[in-house]
Amino acid sequence: MQSLYKNIVASLNDGKKNLAVLIDPDKMSIEHVEGFINKVNTSIATHIFVGGSEVDEGVTETLVIEIKKYTQLPVILFPGDLIQITDKADGILFLSLISGRNPEYLIGKHVEAVSRLKQTGLEVMPCGYILIENGKETSVQRVSQTKPLQRNDIQNIVDTAKAGELLGMKLIYLEAGSGATHPIEPEIISKVKRELNIPLIVGGGIRSKTELESAYKAGADLVVIGTAFERDEGFFDNLQK
């Protein structure tokens, strides 16, 4: 079976776009999983991401087990901490917060996670994670004790993304943050994409089909949506297959 990462790259080479629905274990109750995943299955979503900044031990695994009952889509961990690692998922984004300078989130947490990862069959995908300011403090910023990159300093964002690729990251993730007031500007996406030879993920603040298509047009290979999919029925209706 082709790996998750190779499938993403193949989609990129074929000119196809990917869409991930992000589910936060701290915000999704087990009794709502079946109905929500049934909605996801009828949409154009290609992946399910599971993770959050602050999640209690065991909650992520319980949620992943429930999700897998109702879908054949790949379930990829998007962990805020090593306690969210579970072998019940298909893969994991091994996130290094390269927009910040806190060593715990650049390498420290990763070292701690190795013993857990070795006990799983998860496909590990190294990912350079770049937080971009969106007008308010995000949970990632608060938990990691790092500052996001400024939107108007586009060259710094581009250089940070390229540095991540040169360090060996297999994916770059531009993140405006959960509940962002506005999505990342197309100009930022396009300039970052022009410098990369690896897939680009974009998430945060995307609340409409227009904003989704704008991110794709600018160069995003995989777009992540979360709260908008959960709360906006109109947005969901526009994402039907």
PDB file of C-alpha atoms in Angstrom, residues 37-217:
ATOM      1  CA  ILE A  37     -17.998  11.683  10.274  1.00  0.00           C
ATOM      2  CA  ASN A  38     -20.986  10.811   8.079  1.00  0.00           C
ATOM      3  CA  LYS A  39     -20.954  14.468   6.999  1.00  0.00           C
ATOM      4  CA  VAL A  40     -17.226  14.302   6.329  1.00  0.00           C
ATOM      5  CA  ASN A  41     -17.680  11.161   4.221  1.00  0.00           C
ATOM      6  CA  THR A  42     -20.106  12.943   1.895  1.00  0.00           C
ATOM      7  CA  SER A  43     -17.744  15.891   1.444  1.00  0.00           C
ATOM      8  CA  ILE A  44     -14.648  16.379  -0.699  1.00  0.00           C
ATOM      9  CA  ALA A  45     -12.410  15.792   2.339  1.00  0.00           C
ATOM     10  CA  THR A  46      -9.427  13.509   1.687  1.00  0.00           C
ATOM     11  CA  HIS A  47      -7.982  13.300   5.209  1.00  0.00           C
ATOM     12  CA  ILE A  48      -8.966  13.602   8.856  1.00  0.00           C
ATOM     13  CA  PHE A  49      -6.552  15.265  11.262  1.00  0.00           C
ATOM     14  CA  VAL A  50      -6.981  14.678  14.995  1.00  0.00           C
ATOM     15  CA  GLY A  51      -5.317  16.789  17.649  1.00  0.00           C
ATOM     16  CA  GLY A  52      -5.359  19.878  19.797  1.00  0.00           C
ATOM     17  CA  SER A  53      -3.164  22.087  21.931  1.00  0.00           C
ATOM     18  CA  GLU A  54      -4.513  20.906  25.282  1.00  0.00           C
ATOM     19  CA  VAL A  55      -5.952  17.374  25.479  1.00  0.00           C
ATOM     20  CA  ASP A  56      -6.125  14.966  28.431  1.00  0.00           C
ATOM     21  CA  GLU A  57      -4.374  11.572  28.380  1.00  0.00           C
ATOM     22  CA  GLY A  58      -6.308   8.839  26.555  1.00  0.00           C
ATOM     23  CA  VAL A  59      -8.914  11.140  25.017  1.00  0.00           C
ATOM     24  CA  THR A  60      -7.295  11.175  21.563  1.00  0.00           C
ATOM     25  CA  GLU A  61      -7.073   7.380  21.331  1.00  0.00           C
ATOM     26  CA  THR A  62     -10.722   6.952  22.333  1.00  0.00           C
ATOM     27  CA  LEU A  63     -11.743   9.489  19.690  1.00  0.00           C
ATOM     28  CA  VAL A  64      -9.621   7.929  16.937  1.00  0.00           C
ATOM     29  CA  ILE A  65     -11.065   4.481  17.620  1.00  0.00           C
ATOM     30  CA  GLU A  66     -14.562   5.908  17.275  1.00  0.00           C
ATOM     31  CA  ILE A  67     -13.737   7.829  14.087  1.00  0.00           C
ATOM     32  CA  LYS A  68     -12.263   4.737  12.436  1.00  0.00           C
ATOM     33  CA  LYS A  69     -15.575   2.916  12.894  1.00  0.00           C
ATOM     34  CA  TYR A  70     -17.260   5.214  10.395  1.00  0.00           C
ATOM     35  CA  THR A  71     -14.724   6.150   7.713  1.00  0.00           C
ATOM     36  CA  GLN A  72     -12.100   4.804   5.334  1.00  0.00           C
ATOM     37  CA  LEU A  73     -10.343   8.171   5.119  1.00  0.00           C
ATOM     38  CA  PRO A  74      -6.803   8.229   6.535  1.00  0.00           C
ATOM     39  CA  VAL A  75      -6.682   9.502  10.112  1.00  0.00           C
ATOM     40  CA  ILE A  76      -3.536  11.505  10.847  1.00  0.00           C
ATOM     41  CA  LEU A  77      -2.486  12.736  14.271  1.00  0.00           C
ATOM     42  CA  PHE A  78      -1.871  16.470  14.610  1.00  0.00           C
ATOM     43  CA  PRO A  79      -0.596  16.353  18.190  1.00  0.00           C
ATOM     44  CA  GLY A  80      -0.029  19.206  20.578  1.00  0.00           C
ATOM     45  CA  ASP A  81       1.793  16.882  22.958  1.00  0.00           C
ATOM     46  CA  LEU A  82       3.194  13.359  23.068  1.00  0.00           C
ATOM     47  CA  ILE A  83       0.270  12.083  25.202  1.00  0.00           C
ATOM     48  CA  GLN A  84      -1.846  12.367  22.032  1.00  0.00           C
ATOM     49  CA  ILE A  85       0.161   9.664  20.255  1.00  0.00           C
ATOM     50  CA  THR A  86      -1.873   6.520  19.567  1.00  0.00           C
ATOM     51  CA  ASP A  87      -1.265   3.561  17.286  1.00  0.00           C
ATOM     52  CA  LYS A  88      -4.962   3.522  16.387  1.00  0.00           C
ATOM     53  CA  ALA A  89      -4.349   6.273  13.812  1.00  0.00           C
ATOM     54  CA  ASP A  90      -2.709   5.816  10.395  1.00  0.00           C
ATOM     55  CA  GLY A  91      -0.004   8.438  10.593  1.00  0.00           C
ATOM     56  CA  ILE A  92       1.344  11.426  12.481  1.00  0.00           C
ATOM     57  CA  LEU A  93       2.540  14.886  11.541  1.00  0.00           C
ATOM     58  CA  PHE A  94       5.811  15.108  13.476  1.00  0.00           C
ATOM     59  CA  LEU A  95       5.521  18.836  14.046  1.00  0.00           C
ATOM     60  CA  SER A  96       8.501  21.069  14.697  1.00  0.00           C
ATOM     61  CA  LEU A  97       7.425  24.635  15.549  1.00  0.00           C
ATOM     62  CA  ILE A  98      10.028  26.366  13.400  1.00  0.00           C
ATOM     63  CA  SER A  99       8.349  29.771  13.692  1.00  0.00           C
ATOM     64  CA  GLY A 100       9.281  29.832  17.387  1.00  0.00           C
ATOM     65  CA  ARG A 101      12.498  29.480  19.330  1.00  0.00           C
ATOM     66  CA  ASN A 102      11.343  27.299  22.212  1.00  0.00           C
ATOM     67  CA  PRO A 103      13.667  24.251  22.090  1.00  0.00           C
ATOM     68  CA  GLU A 104      10.957  22.038  23.602  1.00  0.00           C
ATOM     69  CA  TYR A 105       8.835  22.446  20.471  1.00  0.00           C
ATOM     70  CA  LEU A 106      11.759  22.408  18.050  1.00  0.00           C
ATOM     71  CA  ILE A 107      13.266  19.108  19.257  1.00  0.00           C
ATOM     72  CA  GLY A 108      12.600  18.465  22.971  1.00  0.00           C
ATOM     73  CA  LYS A 109       9.098  16.997  22.702  1.00  0.00           C
ATOM     74  CA  HIS A 110      10.213  14.916  19.721  1.00  0.00           C
ATOM     75  CA  VAL A 111      12.945  13.194  21.728  1.00  0.00           C
ATOM     76  CA  GLU A 112      10.405  12.388  24.443  1.00  0.00           C
ATOM     77  CA  ALA A 113       8.025  10.973  21.824  1.00  0.00           C
ATOM     78  CA  VAL A 114      10.458   8.501  20.259  1.00  0.00           C
ATOM     79  CA  SER A 115       9.883   5.655  22.724  1.00  0.00           C
ATOM     80  CA  ARG A 116       6.126   5.908  22.167  1.00  0.00           C
ATOM     81  CA  LEU A 117       6.447   6.113  18.394  1.00  0.00           C
ATOM     82  CA  LYS A 118       8.670   3.016  18.271  1.00  0.00           C
ATOM     83  CA  GLN A 119       5.802   1.018  19.753  1.00  0.00           C
ATOM     84  CA  THR A 120       3.419   2.040  16.972  1.00  0.00           C
ATOM     85  CA  GLY A 121       3.105   1.401  13.265  1.00  0.00           C
ATOM     86  CA  LEU A 122       2.369   5.051  12.563  1.00  0.00           C
ATOM     87  CA  GLU A 123       3.751   6.621   9.408  1.00  0.00           C
ATOM     88  CA  VAL A 124       5.813   9.534  10.713  1.00  0.00           C
ATOM     89  CA  MET A 125       5.837  12.635   8.505  1.00  0.00           C
ATOM     90  CA  PRO A 126       8.292  15.384   9.564  1.00  0.00           C
ATOM     91  CA  CYS A 127       6.523  18.733   9.257  1.00  0.00           C
ATOM     92  CA  GLY A 128       7.793  22.276   9.668  1.00  0.00           C
ATOM     93  CA  TYR A 129       5.040  24.112  11.534  1.00  0.00           C
ATOM     94  CA  ILE A 130       4.848  27.901  11.069  1.00  0.00           C
ATOM     95  CA  LEU A 131       2.446  29.961  13.139  1.00  0.00           C
ATOM     96  CA  ILE A 132       1.448  33.280  11.552  1.00  0.00           C
ATOM     97  CA  GLU A 133      -0.209  36.022  13.589  1.00  0.00           C
ATOM     98  CA  ASN A 134      -3.926  36.559  12.992  1.00  0.00           C
ATOM     99  CA  GLY A 135      -4.877  39.374  15.338  1.00  0.00           C
ATOM    100  CA  LYS A 136      -5.357  37.390  18.536  1.00  0.00           C
ATOM    101  CA  GLU A 137      -3.428  35.002  20.755  1.00  0.00           C
ATOM    102  CA  THR A 138      -3.885  31.361  19.757  1.00  0.00           C
ATOM    103  CA  SER A 139      -3.774  28.289  21.971  1.00  0.00           C
ATOM    104  CA  VAL A 140      -0.600  27.155  20.165  1.00  0.00           C
ATOM    105  CA  GLN A 141       1.056  30.454  21.023  1.00  0.00           C
ATOM    106  CA  ARG A 142      -0.011  30.226  24.653  1.00  0.00           C
ATOM    107  CA  VAL A 143       0.984  26.599  25.187  1.00  0.00           C
ATOM    108  CA  SER A 144       4.290  26.755  23.303  1.00  0.00           C
ATOM    109  CA  GLN A 145       5.238  30.149  24.742  1.00  0.00           C
ATOM    110  CA  THR A 146       6.354  31.306  21.302  1.00  0.00           C
ATOM    111  CA  LYS A 147       5.475  34.272  19.147  1.00  0.00           C
ATOM    112  CA  PRO A 148       4.002  33.845  15.668  1.00  0.00           C
ATOM    113  CA  LEU A 149       5.641  35.351  12.598  1.00  0.00           C
ATOM    114  CA  GLN A 150       4.245  38.700  11.468  1.00  0.00           C
ATOM    115  CA  ARG A 151       2.055  38.650   8.362  1.00  0.00           C
ATOM    116  CA  ASN A 152       3.723  41.716   6.899  1.00  0.00           C
ATOM    117  CA  ASP A 153       7.200  40.152   7.105  1.00  0.00           C
ATOM    118  CA  ILE A 154       6.640  37.839   4.162  1.00  0.00           C
ATOM    119  CA  GLN A 155      10.331  37.294   3.413  1.00  0.00           C
ATOM    120  CA  ASN A 156      10.879  35.966   6.934  1.00  0.00           C
ATOM    121  CA  ILE A 157       7.965  33.562   6.484  1.00  0.00           C
ATOM    122  CA  VAL A 158       9.356  32.396   3.133  1.00  0.00           C
ATOM    123  CA  ASP A 159      12.866  31.949   4.525  1.00  0.00           C
ATOM    124  CA  THR A 160      11.570  30.063   7.564  1.00  0.00           C
ATOM    125  CA  ALA A 161       9.624  27.671   5.347  1.00  0.00           C
ATOM    126  CA  LYS A 162      12.623  27.104   3.078  1.00  0.00           C
ATOM    127  CA  ALA A 163      14.882  26.533   6.096  1.00  0.00           C
ATOM    128  CA  GLY A 164      12.459  23.828   7.223  1.00  0.00           C
ATOM    129  CA  GLU A 165      12.738  22.104   3.853  1.00  0.00           C
ATOM    130  CA  LEU A 166      16.531  22.345   3.856  1.00  0.00           C
ATOM    131  CA  LEU A 167      16.559  20.795   7.334  1.00  0.00           C
ATOM    132  CA  GLY A 168      14.776  17.774   5.875  1.00  0.00           C
ATOM    133  CA  MET A 169      11.116  18.459   6.646  1.00  0.00           C
ATOM    134  CA  LYS A 170       8.779  16.602   4.268  1.00  0.00           C
ATOM    135  CA  LEU A 171       5.896  19.076   4.664  1.00  0.00           C
ATOM    136  CA  ILE A 172       5.482  22.739   5.560  1.00  0.00           C
ATOM    137  CA  TYR A 173       2.378  23.863   7.439  1.00  0.00           C
ATOM    138  CA  LEU A 174       1.353  27.546   7.461  1.00  0.00           C
ATOM    139  CA  GLU A 175      -1.031  28.024  10.383  1.00  0.00           C
ATOM    140  CA  ALA A 176      -3.149  31.043  11.277  1.00  0.00           C
ATOM    141  CA  GLY A 177      -4.446  29.230  14.364  1.00  0.00           C
ATOM    142  CA  SER A 178      -7.742  27.751  15.494  1.00  0.00           C
ATOM    143  CA  GLY A 179     -10.565  30.273  15.208  1.00  0.00           C
ATOM    144  CA  ALA A 180      -8.336  32.763  13.366  1.00  0.00           C
ATOM    145  CA  THR A 181     -10.027  36.059  12.519  1.00  0.00           C
ATOM    146  CA  HIS A 182      -8.901  35.758   8.902  1.00  0.00           C
ATOM    147  CA  PRO A 183      -7.066  33.221   6.747  1.00  0.00           C
ATOM    148  CA  ILE A 184      -3.481  33.482   5.562  1.00  0.00           C
ATOM    149  CA  GLU A 185      -3.236  35.855   2.604  1.00  0.00           C
ATOM    150  CA  PRO A 186      -2.811  34.359  -0.887  1.00  0.00           C
ATOM    151  CA  GLU A 187       0.344  36.444  -1.385  1.00  0.00           C
ATOM    152  CA  ILE A 188       2.029  34.683   1.545  1.00  0.00           C
ATOM    153  CA  ILE A 189       0.926  31.252   0.320  1.00  0.00           C
ATOM    154  CA  SER A 190       2.089  31.851  -3.250  1.00  0.00           C
ATOM    155  CA  LYS A 191       5.500  33.240  -2.285  1.00  0.00           C
ATOM    156  CA  VAL A 192       6.153  30.363   0.109  1.00  0.00           C
ATOM    157  CA  LYS A 193       5.012  27.795  -2.451  1.00  0.00           C
ATOM    158  CA  ARG A 194       7.339  29.188  -5.129  1.00  0.00           C
ATOM    159  CA  GLU A 195      10.335  28.459  -2.892  1.00  0.00           C
ATOM    160  CA  LEU A 196       9.357  24.912  -1.889  1.00  0.00           C
ATOM    161  CA  ASN A 197       9.854  21.523  -3.494  1.00  0.00           C
ATOM    162  CA  ILE A 198       7.696  19.785  -0.875  1.00  0.00           C
ATOM    163  CA  PRO A 199       3.926  19.873  -0.209  1.00  0.00           C
ATOM    164  CA  LEU A 200       2.449  22.945   1.468  1.00  0.00           C
ATOM    165  CA  ILE A 201      -0.336  22.707   4.054  1.00  0.00           C
ATOM    166  CA  VAL A 202      -2.404  25.782   4.941  1.00  0.00           C
ATOM    167  CA  GLY A 203      -4.886  26.101   7.811  1.00  0.00           C
ATOM    168  CA  GLY A 204      -6.711  28.533  10.050  1.00  0.00           C
ATOM    169  CA  GLY A 205      -9.488  31.041   9.428  1.00  0.00           C
ATOM    170  CA  ILE A 206     -10.913  29.473   6.256  1.00  0.00           C
ATOM    171  CA  ARG A 207     -14.696  29.772   6.517  1.00  0.00           C
ATOM    172  CA  SER A 208     -16.004  29.753   2.953  1.00  0.00           C
ATOM    173  CA  LYS A 209     -15.652  27.966  -0.371  1.00  0.00           C
ATOM    174  CA  THR A 210     -14.212  31.187  -1.824  1.00  0.00           C
ATOM    175  CA  GLU A 211     -11.458  31.314   0.805  1.00  0.00           C
ATOM    176  CA  LEU A 212     -10.761  27.613   0.288  1.00  0.00           C
ATOM    177  CA  GLU A 213     -10.413  28.032  -3.463  1.00  0.00           C
ATOM    178  CA  SER A 214      -8.263  31.120  -2.957  1.00  0.00           C
ATOM    179  CA  ALA A 215      -5.826  29.106  -0.820  1.00  0.00           C
ATOM    180  CA  TYR A 216      -5.676  26.377  -3.475  1.00  0.00           C
ATOM    181  CA  LYS A 217      -5.179  28.871  -6.290  1.00  0.00           C
TER     182      LYS A 217
END
